[in-house]
PDB file of C-alpha atoms in Angstrom:
ATOM      1  CA  UNK A   1       3.313 -28.177  14.935  1.00 56.00           C
ATOM      2  CA  UNK A   2       2.527 -26.907  11.471  1.00 82.00           C
ATOM      3  CA  UNK A   3       3.114 -23.273  10.759  1.00 91.00           C
ATOM      4  CA  UNK A   4       1.260 -20.905   8.477  1.00 94.00           C
ATOM      5  CA  UNK A   5       1.090 -22.253   4.944  1.00 95.00           C
ATOM      6  CA  UNK A   6       0.406 -20.384   1.747  1.00 96.00           C
ATOM      7  CA  UNK A   7      -0.317 -21.499  -1.780  1.00 96.00           C
ATOM      8  CA  UNK A   8       0.772 -21.225  -4.456  1.00 96.00           C
ATOM      9  CA  UNK A   9       4.352 -20.293  -3.636  1.00 94.00           C
ATOM     10  CA  UNK A  10       4.697 -18.600  -7.006  1.00 96.00           C
ATOM     11  CA  UNK A  11       2.080 -17.299  -9.388  1.00 97.00           C
ATOM     12  CA  UNK A  12       2.654 -15.775 -12.804  1.00 98.00           C
ATOM     13  CA  UNK A  13      -0.341 -14.254 -14.490  1.00 97.00           C
ATOM     14  CA  UNK A  14      -1.193 -11.972 -17.351  1.00 97.00           C
ATOM     15  CA  UNK A  15      -2.404  -8.453 -16.833  1.00 97.00           C
ATOM     16  CA  UNK A  16      -6.175  -8.350 -16.506  1.00 97.00           C
ATOM     17  CA  UNK A  17      -6.583 -11.866 -15.138  1.00 98.00           C
ATOM     18  CA  UNK A  18      -7.953 -12.647 -11.666  1.00 98.00           C
ATOM     19  CA  UNK A  19      -5.848 -14.506  -9.093  1.00 98.00           C
ATOM     20  CA  UNK A  20      -6.599 -16.219  -5.790  1.00 98.00           C
ATOM     21  CA  UNK A  21      -4.029 -16.641  -3.053  1.00 98.00           C
ATOM     22  CA  UNK A  22      -4.630 -19.038  -0.185  1.00 97.00           C
ATOM     23  CA  UNK A  23      -3.560 -18.975   3.447  1.00 97.00           C
ATOM     24  CA  UNK A  24      -3.891 -21.727   6.053  1.00 96.00           C
ATOM     25  CA  UNK A  25      -3.269 -20.266   9.517  1.00 95.00           C
ATOM     26  CA  UNK A  26      -1.928 -22.096  12.527  1.00 94.00           C
ATOM     27  CA  UNK A  27      -4.650 -24.201  14.092  1.00 91.00           C
ATOM     28  CA  UNK A  28      -6.305 -22.364  16.962  1.00 88.00           C
ATOM     29  CA  UNK A  29      -5.187 -18.909  15.861  1.00 90.00           C
ATOM     30  CA  UNK A  30      -8.210 -16.660  15.659  1.00 87.00           C
ATOM     31  CA  UNK A  31      -6.522 -13.674  14.047  1.00 89.00           C
ATOM     32  CA  UNK A  32      -5.352 -13.665  10.442  1.00 92.00           C
ATOM     33  CA  UNK A  33      -3.509 -10.896   8.591  1.00 93.00           C
ATOM     34  CA  UNK A  34      -2.500 -10.273   4.997  1.00 95.00           C
ATOM     35  CA  UNK A  35       0.504  -8.108   4.138  1.00 94.00           C
ATOM     36  CA  UNK A  36       2.107  -7.157   0.849  1.00 95.00           C
ATOM     37  CA  UNK A  37       5.845  -6.869   0.348  1.00 92.00           C
ATOM     38  CA  UNK A  38       6.891  -5.026  -2.773  1.00 90.00           C
ATOM     39  CA  UNK A  39       9.989  -3.243  -3.999  1.00 80.00           C
ATOM     40  CA  UNK A  40       9.976   0.344  -2.974  1.00 70.00           C
ATOM     41  CA  UNK A  41       6.986  -0.069  -0.655  1.00 73.00           C
ATOM     42  CA  UNK A  42       8.294  -2.399   1.994  1.00 80.00           C
ATOM     43  CA  UNK A  43       5.769  -4.396   3.991  1.00 88.00           C
ATOM     44  CA  UNK A  44       2.215  -3.060   3.934  1.00 90.00           C
ATOM     45  CA  UNK A  45      -0.755  -4.176   5.982  1.00 90.00           C
ATOM     46  CA  UNK A  46      -3.705  -5.188   3.789  1.00 94.00           C
ATOM     47  CA  UNK A  47      -6.485  -6.770   5.844  1.00 93.00           C
ATOM     48  CA  UNK A  48      -7.199  -8.358   9.215  1.00 90.00           C
ATOM     49  CA  UNK A  49      -9.698 -11.019  10.298  1.00 89.00           C
ATOM     50  CA  UNK A  50     -10.610 -11.792  13.903  1.00 85.00           C
ATOM     51  CA  UNK A  51     -13.093 -14.536  14.631  1.00 80.00           C
ATOM     52  CA  UNK A  52     -16.557 -13.649  13.377  1.00 78.00           C
ATOM     53  CA  UNK A  53     -15.998  -9.905  13.540  1.00 81.00           C
ATOM     54  CA  UNK A  54     -16.135  -7.741  10.446  1.00 82.00           C
ATOM     55  CA  UNK A  55     -12.659  -7.625   8.894  1.00 86.00           C
ATOM     56  CA  UNK A  56     -10.530  -4.502   8.899  1.00 86.00           C
ATOM     57  CA  UNK A  57     -10.045  -3.797   5.196  1.00 88.00           C
ATOM     58  CA  UNK A  58      -8.384  -0.442   5.676  1.00 86.00           C
ATOM     59  CA  UNK A  59      -5.139  -1.500   4.000  1.00 90.00           C
ATOM     60  CA  UNK A  60      -6.577  -2.837   0.758  1.00 93.00           C
ATOM     61  CA  UNK A  61      -5.154  -0.648  -2.036  1.00 93.00           C
ATOM     62  CA  UNK A  62      -8.185  -0.741  -4.345  1.00 94.00           C
ATOM     63  CA  UNK A  63     -11.568  -2.367  -4.830  1.00 95.00           C
ATOM     64  CA  UNK A  64      -9.896  -4.951  -7.064  1.00 97.00           C
ATOM     65  CA  UNK A  65      -8.631  -6.547  -3.858  1.00 97.00           C
ATOM     66  CA  UNK A  66     -10.878  -8.616  -1.637  1.00 96.00           C
ATOM     67  CA  UNK A  67     -10.441 -11.334   0.940  1.00 95.00           C
ATOM     68  CA  UNK A  68     -12.571 -13.806   2.779  1.00 94.00           C
ATOM     69  CA  UNK A  69     -12.078 -16.213   5.605  1.00 93.00           C
ATOM     70  CA  UNK A  70     -14.255 -19.288   5.641  1.00 84.00           C
ATOM     71  CA  UNK A  71     -15.138 -21.004   8.894  1.00 81.00           C
ATOM     72  CA  UNK A  72     -12.709 -18.875  10.831  1.00 77.00           C
ATOM     73  CA  UNK A  73      -9.770 -20.730   9.333  1.00 89.00           C
ATOM     74  CA  UNK A  74      -8.577 -20.674   5.726  1.00 94.00           C
ATOM     75  CA  UNK A  75      -8.415 -17.313   3.978  1.00 96.00           C
ATOM     76  CA  UNK A  76      -8.359 -16.395   0.299  1.00 97.00           C
ATOM     77  CA  UNK A  77      -7.061 -13.108  -1.059  1.00 97.00           C
ATOM     78  CA  UNK A  78      -8.484 -12.334  -4.490  1.00 97.00           C
ATOM     79  CA  UNK A  79      -7.107  -9.777  -6.894  1.00 98.00           C
ATOM     80  CA  UNK A  80      -9.317  -8.989  -9.855  1.00 98.00           C
ATOM     81  CA  UNK A  81      -8.115  -7.584 -13.170  1.00 98.00           C
ATOM     82  CA  UNK A  82      -4.483  -7.754 -12.064  1.00 98.00           C
ATOM     83  CA  UNK A  83      -2.126  -4.916 -12.916  1.00 97.00           C
ATOM     84  CA  UNK A  84       1.655  -4.949 -13.147  1.00 96.00           C
ATOM     85  CA  UNK A  85       1.897  -2.897  -9.968  1.00 94.00           C
ATOM     86  CA  UNK A  86       0.238  -5.789  -8.110  1.00 96.00           C
ATOM     87  CA  UNK A  87       3.455  -7.793  -8.542  1.00 96.00           C
ATOM     88  CA  UNK A  88       4.730  -8.449  -5.033  1.00 96.00           C
ATOM     89  CA  UNK A  89       5.091 -11.075  -2.349  1.00 94.00           C
ATOM     90  CA  UNK A  90       1.863 -11.535  -0.423  1.00 96.00           C
ATOM     91  CA  UNK A  91       2.416 -12.650   3.154  1.00 95.00           C
ATOM     92  CA  UNK A  92      -0.127 -14.125   5.504  1.00 95.00           C
ATOM     93  CA  UNK A  93       0.228 -14.181   9.278  1.00 94.00           C
ATOM     94  CA  UNK A  94      -1.824 -15.552  12.141  1.00 92.00           C
ATOM     95  CA  UNK A  95      -1.891 -14.998  15.883  1.00 89.00           C
ATOM     96  CA  UNK A  96      -3.771 -15.915  19.023  1.00 85.00           C
ATOM     97  CA  UNK A  97      -5.030 -12.323  19.220  1.00 71.00           C
ATOM     98  CA  UNK A  98      -4.694 -11.933  22.959  1.00 65.00           C
ATOM     99  CA  UNK A  99      -6.563  -8.899  24.227  1.00 58.00           C
ATOM    100  CA  UNK A 100      -4.503  -5.766  24.648  1.00 55.00           C
ATOM    101  CA  UNK A 101      -2.470  -6.373  21.557  1.00 56.00           C
ATOM    102  CA  UNK A 102       1.217  -7.115  21.307  1.00 63.00           C
ATOM    103  CA  UNK A 103       0.745 -10.783  20.555  1.00 76.00           C
ATOM    104  CA  UNK A 104       3.149 -12.480  18.187  1.00 84.00           C
ATOM    105  CA  UNK A 105       2.221 -12.864  14.546  1.00 89.00           C
ATOM    106  CA  UNK A 106       3.520 -15.969  12.796  1.00 91.00           C
ATOM    107  CA  UNK A 107       4.172 -15.533   9.095  1.00 93.00           C
ATOM    108  CA  UNK A 108       3.842 -17.895   6.194  1.00 94.00           C
ATOM    109  CA  UNK A 109       6.453 -18.179   3.423  1.00 92.00           C
ATOM    110  CA  UNK A 110       4.465 -15.936   1.105  1.00 94.00           C
ATOM    111  CA  UNK A 111       3.161 -16.105  -2.441  1.00 96.00           C
ATOM    112  CA  UNK A 112       5.256 -14.363  -5.068  1.00 95.00           C
ATOM    113  CA  UNK A 113       2.908 -12.851  -7.635  1.00 97.00           C
ATOM    114  CA  UNK A 114       4.235 -11.714 -10.996  1.00 97.00           C
ATOM    115  CA  UNK A 115       1.911  -9.906 -13.369  1.00 97.00           C
ATOM    116  CA  UNK A 116       3.199  -9.789 -16.937  1.00 96.00           C
TER     117      UNK A 116
ATOM    118  CA  UNK B   1       1.088   8.924  12.566  1.00 74.00           C
ATOM    119  CA  UNK B   2       2.942   5.831  13.607  1.00 81.00           C
ATOM    120  CA  UNK B   3       6.080   5.035  11.666  1.00 89.00           C
ATOM    121  CA  UNK B   4       9.276   3.023  11.806  1.00 94.00           C
ATOM    122  CA  UNK B   5      12.583   4.128  10.360  1.00 95.00           C
ATOM    123  CA  UNK B   6      15.514   1.884   9.628  1.00 96.00           C
ATOM    124  CA  UNK B   7      18.219   4.294   8.478  1.00 95.00           C
ATOM    125  CA  UNK B   8      20.538   1.691   6.993  1.00 94.00           C
ATOM    126  CA  UNK B   9      19.362  -0.020   3.807  1.00 93.00           C
ATOM    127  CA  UNK B  10      22.458  -2.201   3.440  1.00 95.00           C
ATOM    128  CA  UNK B  11      25.106  -3.200   5.967  1.00 96.00           C
ATOM    129  CA  UNK B  12      28.137  -5.384   5.376  1.00 97.00           C
ATOM    130  CA  UNK B  13      30.138  -6.876   8.210  1.00 97.00           C
ATOM    131  CA  UNK B  14      32.850  -9.473   8.509  1.00 97.00           C
ATOM    132  CA  UNK B  15      32.099 -12.801  10.101  1.00 96.00           C
ATOM    133  CA  UNK B  16      32.856 -12.623  13.799  1.00 97.00           C
ATOM    134  CA  UNK B  17      32.407  -8.865  13.969  1.00 97.00           C
ATOM    135  CA  UNK B  18      29.783  -7.203  16.123  1.00 97.00           C
ATOM    136  CA  UNK B  19      26.548  -5.905  14.631  1.00 97.00           C
ATOM    137  CA  UNK B  20      24.100  -3.147  15.426  1.00 97.00           C
ATOM    138  CA  UNK B  21      21.032  -2.455  13.298  1.00 98.00           C
ATOM    139  CA  UNK B  22      19.239   0.773  13.996  1.00 98.00           C
ATOM    140  CA  UNK B  23      15.518   1.285  14.404  1.00 97.00           C
ATOM    141  CA  UNK B  24      13.622   4.428  15.359  1.00 96.00           C
ATOM    142  CA  UNK B  25       9.896   4.577  15.830  1.00 93.00           C
ATOM    143  CA  UNK B  26       7.194   7.169  16.140  1.00 90.00           C
ATOM    144  CA  UNK B  27       4.260   6.184  18.319  1.00 80.00           C
ATOM    145  CA  UNK B  28       2.203   8.116  20.821  1.00 72.00           C
ATOM    146  CA  UNK B  29       1.846   5.462  23.493  1.00 75.00           C
ATOM    147  CA  UNK B  30       4.052   2.745  24.910  1.00 73.00           C
ATOM    148  CA  UNK B  31       4.921   0.709  21.859  1.00 82.00           C
ATOM    149  CA  UNK B  32       5.058  -2.977  21.234  1.00 88.00           C
ATOM    150  CA  UNK B  33       8.291  -3.480  19.295  1.00 92.00           C
ATOM    151  CA  UNK B  34       9.467  -6.384  17.229  1.00 93.00           C
ATOM    152  CA  UNK B  35      12.431  -7.480  15.153  1.00 96.00           C
ATOM    153  CA  UNK B  36      11.863  -9.976  12.377  1.00 96.00           C
ATOM    154  CA  UNK B  37      14.380 -11.649  10.071  1.00 96.00           C
ATOM    155  CA  UNK B  38      13.687 -12.771   6.521  1.00 93.00           C
ATOM    156  CA  UNK B  39      16.072 -15.151   4.809  1.00 90.00           C
ATOM    157  CA  UNK B  40      15.963 -15.403   1.001  1.00 82.00           C
ATOM    158  CA  UNK B  41      12.747 -17.078  -0.119  1.00 75.00           C
ATOM    159  CA  UNK B  42      11.500 -17.417   3.431  1.00 79.00           C
ATOM    160  CA  UNK B  43       8.783 -15.805   5.471  1.00 82.00           C
ATOM    161  CA  UNK B  44       9.431 -13.560   8.415  1.00 91.00           C
ATOM    162  CA  UNK B  45      10.717 -15.101  11.621  1.00 93.00           C
ATOM    163  CA  UNK B  46      10.413 -13.305  14.929  1.00 93.00           C
ATOM    164  CA  UNK B  47      13.785 -12.632  16.565  1.00 96.00           C
ATOM    165  CA  UNK B  48      12.566 -10.825  19.659  1.00 95.00           C
ATOM    166  CA  UNK B  49       9.876  -8.530  20.997  1.00 91.00           C
ATOM    167  CA  UNK B  50       9.454  -5.849  23.614  1.00 91.00           C
ATOM    168  CA  UNK B  51       6.170  -5.316  25.400  1.00 84.00           C
ATOM    169  CA  UNK B  52       7.150  -3.884  28.771  1.00 80.00           C
ATOM    170  CA  UNK B  53       9.559  -4.363  31.654  1.00 83.00           C
ATOM    171  CA  UNK B  54      13.263  -4.894  31.144  1.00 86.00           C
ATOM    172  CA  UNK B  55      14.439  -2.667  28.335  1.00 90.00           C
ATOM    173  CA  UNK B  56      17.114  -5.133  27.215  1.00 95.00           C
ATOM    174  CA  UNK B  57      15.446  -7.988  25.422  1.00 95.00           C
ATOM    175  CA  UNK B  58      17.073 -11.276  24.512  1.00 96.00           C
ATOM    176  CA  UNK B  59      16.026 -13.125  21.408  1.00 96.00           C
ATOM    177  CA  UNK B  60      16.862 -16.164  19.369  1.00 95.00           C
ATOM    178  CA  UNK B  61      20.106 -16.799  17.497  1.00 94.00           C
ATOM    179  CA  UNK B  62      22.105 -14.711  19.961  1.00 96.00           C
ATOM    180  CA  UNK B  63      20.392 -11.415  19.158  1.00 97.00           C
ATOM    181  CA  UNK B  64      19.379  -8.778  21.660  1.00 97.00           C
ATOM    182  CA  UNK B  65      17.746  -5.375  21.436  1.00 98.00           C
ATOM    183  CA  UNK B  66      17.510  -2.415  23.759  1.00 96.00           C
ATOM    184  CA  UNK B  67      14.465  -0.184  24.069  1.00 94.00           C
ATOM    185  CA  UNK B  68      15.390   3.441  24.731  1.00 94.00           C
ATOM    186  CA  UNK B  69      12.292   5.532  25.235  1.00 91.00           C
ATOM    187  CA  UNK B  70      14.213   8.817  25.330  1.00 91.00           C
ATOM    188  CA  UNK B  71      15.630   8.131  21.880  1.00 93.00           C
ATOM    189  CA  UNK B  72      12.579   6.338  20.455  1.00 93.00           C
ATOM    190  CA  UNK B  73      14.930   3.576  19.435  1.00 95.00           C
ATOM    191  CA  UNK B  74      14.986  -0.197  19.483  1.00 96.00           C
ATOM    192  CA  UNK B  75      18.359  -1.196  18.059  1.00 98.00           C
ATOM    193  CA  UNK B  76      19.225  -4.803  17.368  1.00 98.00           C
ATOM    194  CA  UNK B  77      22.638  -6.132  18.347  1.00 98.00           C
ATOM    195  CA  UNK B  78      24.713  -9.257  18.089  1.00 98.00           C
ATOM    196  CA  UNK B  79      28.247  -9.550  19.518  1.00 97.00           C
ATOM    197  CA  UNK B  80      29.600 -11.908  16.854  1.00 97.00           C
ATOM    198  CA  UNK B  81      27.993 -12.341  13.457  1.00 97.00           C
ATOM    199  CA  UNK B  82      27.848 -15.702  11.679  1.00 96.00           C
ATOM    200  CA  UNK B  83      27.662 -16.140   7.909  1.00 95.00           C
ATOM    201  CA  UNK B  84      24.169 -17.599   8.335  1.00 94.00           C
ATOM    202  CA  UNK B  85      22.971 -14.254   9.698  1.00 96.00           C
ATOM    203  CA  UNK B  86      22.996 -12.790   6.191  1.00 96.00           C
ATOM    204  CA  UNK B  87      19.367 -11.845   5.619  1.00 96.00           C
ATOM    205  CA  UNK B  88      17.004  -8.902   5.699  1.00 95.00           C
ATOM    206  CA  UNK B  89      15.970  -7.535   9.073  1.00 97.00           C
ATOM    207  CA  UNK B  90      12.739  -5.698   9.768  1.00 96.00           C
ATOM    208  CA  UNK B  91      11.842  -3.631  12.769  1.00 96.00           C
ATOM    209  CA  UNK B  92       8.130  -3.232  13.483  1.00 93.00           C
ATOM    210  CA  UNK B  93       5.867  -1.430  15.899  1.00 90.00           C
ATOM    211  CA  UNK B  94       2.572  -2.953  16.918  1.00 85.00           C
ATOM    212  CA  UNK B  95      -0.222  -0.425  16.991  1.00 76.00           C
ATOM    213  CA  UNK B  96      -3.427  -1.196  18.785  1.00 69.00           C
ATOM    214  CA  UNK B  97      -6.240  -0.629  16.344  1.00 63.00           C
ATOM    215  CA  UNK B  98      -9.726  -1.768  17.189  1.00 59.00           C
ATOM    216  CA  UNK B  99      -8.297  -3.965  19.922  1.00 58.00           C
ATOM    217  CA  UNK B 100      -5.812  -5.824  17.781  1.00 62.00           C
ATOM    218  CA  UNK B 101      -2.218  -5.511  16.859  1.00 70.00           C
ATOM    219  CA  UNK B 102      -1.484  -4.063  13.411  1.00 78.00           C
ATOM    220  CA  UNK B 103       2.195  -4.167  12.582  1.00 86.00           C
ATOM    221  CA  UNK B 104       3.883  -1.218  10.927  1.00 88.00           C
ATOM    222  CA  UNK B 105       7.212  -2.207   9.455  1.00 92.00           C
ATOM    223  CA  UNK B 106      10.362  -0.346   8.662  1.00 94.00           C
ATOM    224  CA  UNK B 107      11.821  -0.602   5.177  1.00 93.00           C
ATOM    225  CA  UNK B 108      14.284  -3.254   6.258  1.00 94.00           C
ATOM    226  CA  UNK B 109      18.066  -3.545   6.480  1.00 96.00           C
ATOM    227  CA  UNK B 110      19.819  -6.053   4.282  1.00 95.00           C
ATOM    228  CA  UNK B 111      22.802  -7.611   6.020  1.00 97.00           C
ATOM    229  CA  UNK B 112      25.705  -9.115   4.080  1.00 97.00           C
ATOM    230  CA  UNK B 113      28.395 -11.092   5.892  1.00 96.00           C
ATOM    231  CA  UNK B 114      31.918 -11.405   4.497  1.00 94.00           C
ATOM    232  CA  UNK B 115      33.914 -14.513   5.386  1.00 88.00           C
TER     233      UNK B 115
END
């Protein structure tokens, strides 16, 4: 079956512009995660969605970052007024979110964002 | 606070040699532990995971890992490395937060394989 897909694969933008990154999770997966992978910071958790529950936004680095998940499926991560330090690979993952934790997260190929 | 340490940033081995990648974690409860591999330009692929039970876990591509609670370690091993194993390897601990599994990753170990 299809895995997690992300678009675009690469995005180059100018400082100060807004960008939107898209994630299509695996069909039937109720949990969706965004992570950021940047040089010197490794992989950082950003935000988590589970069904209709309020998302856990505890990992978002600033109020310029926001995310939404429409219809419990596709998610969009939006970065407003981009800064050069936002340059990174943004990874999306989805899982079945079995109770008790420990379920496997399946990752997409990522979106490489470059802010000039 | 939960954390994952991968002491080796870069490792180079010869093809056919054995491999061990180190991972130490800090977590108050019984951890969920994972190893992921990331090939250039690719997303993360799960190699193996430990939830409970047998402390020696078998994964894909001939990898295995051993959970040692006394050492807070979850080292990844492979008896004979192939050139296609060159990639970056991430150890992660799953922390239960609000009933779901947030992954905390180590910094990664980049593996180079010499022919």
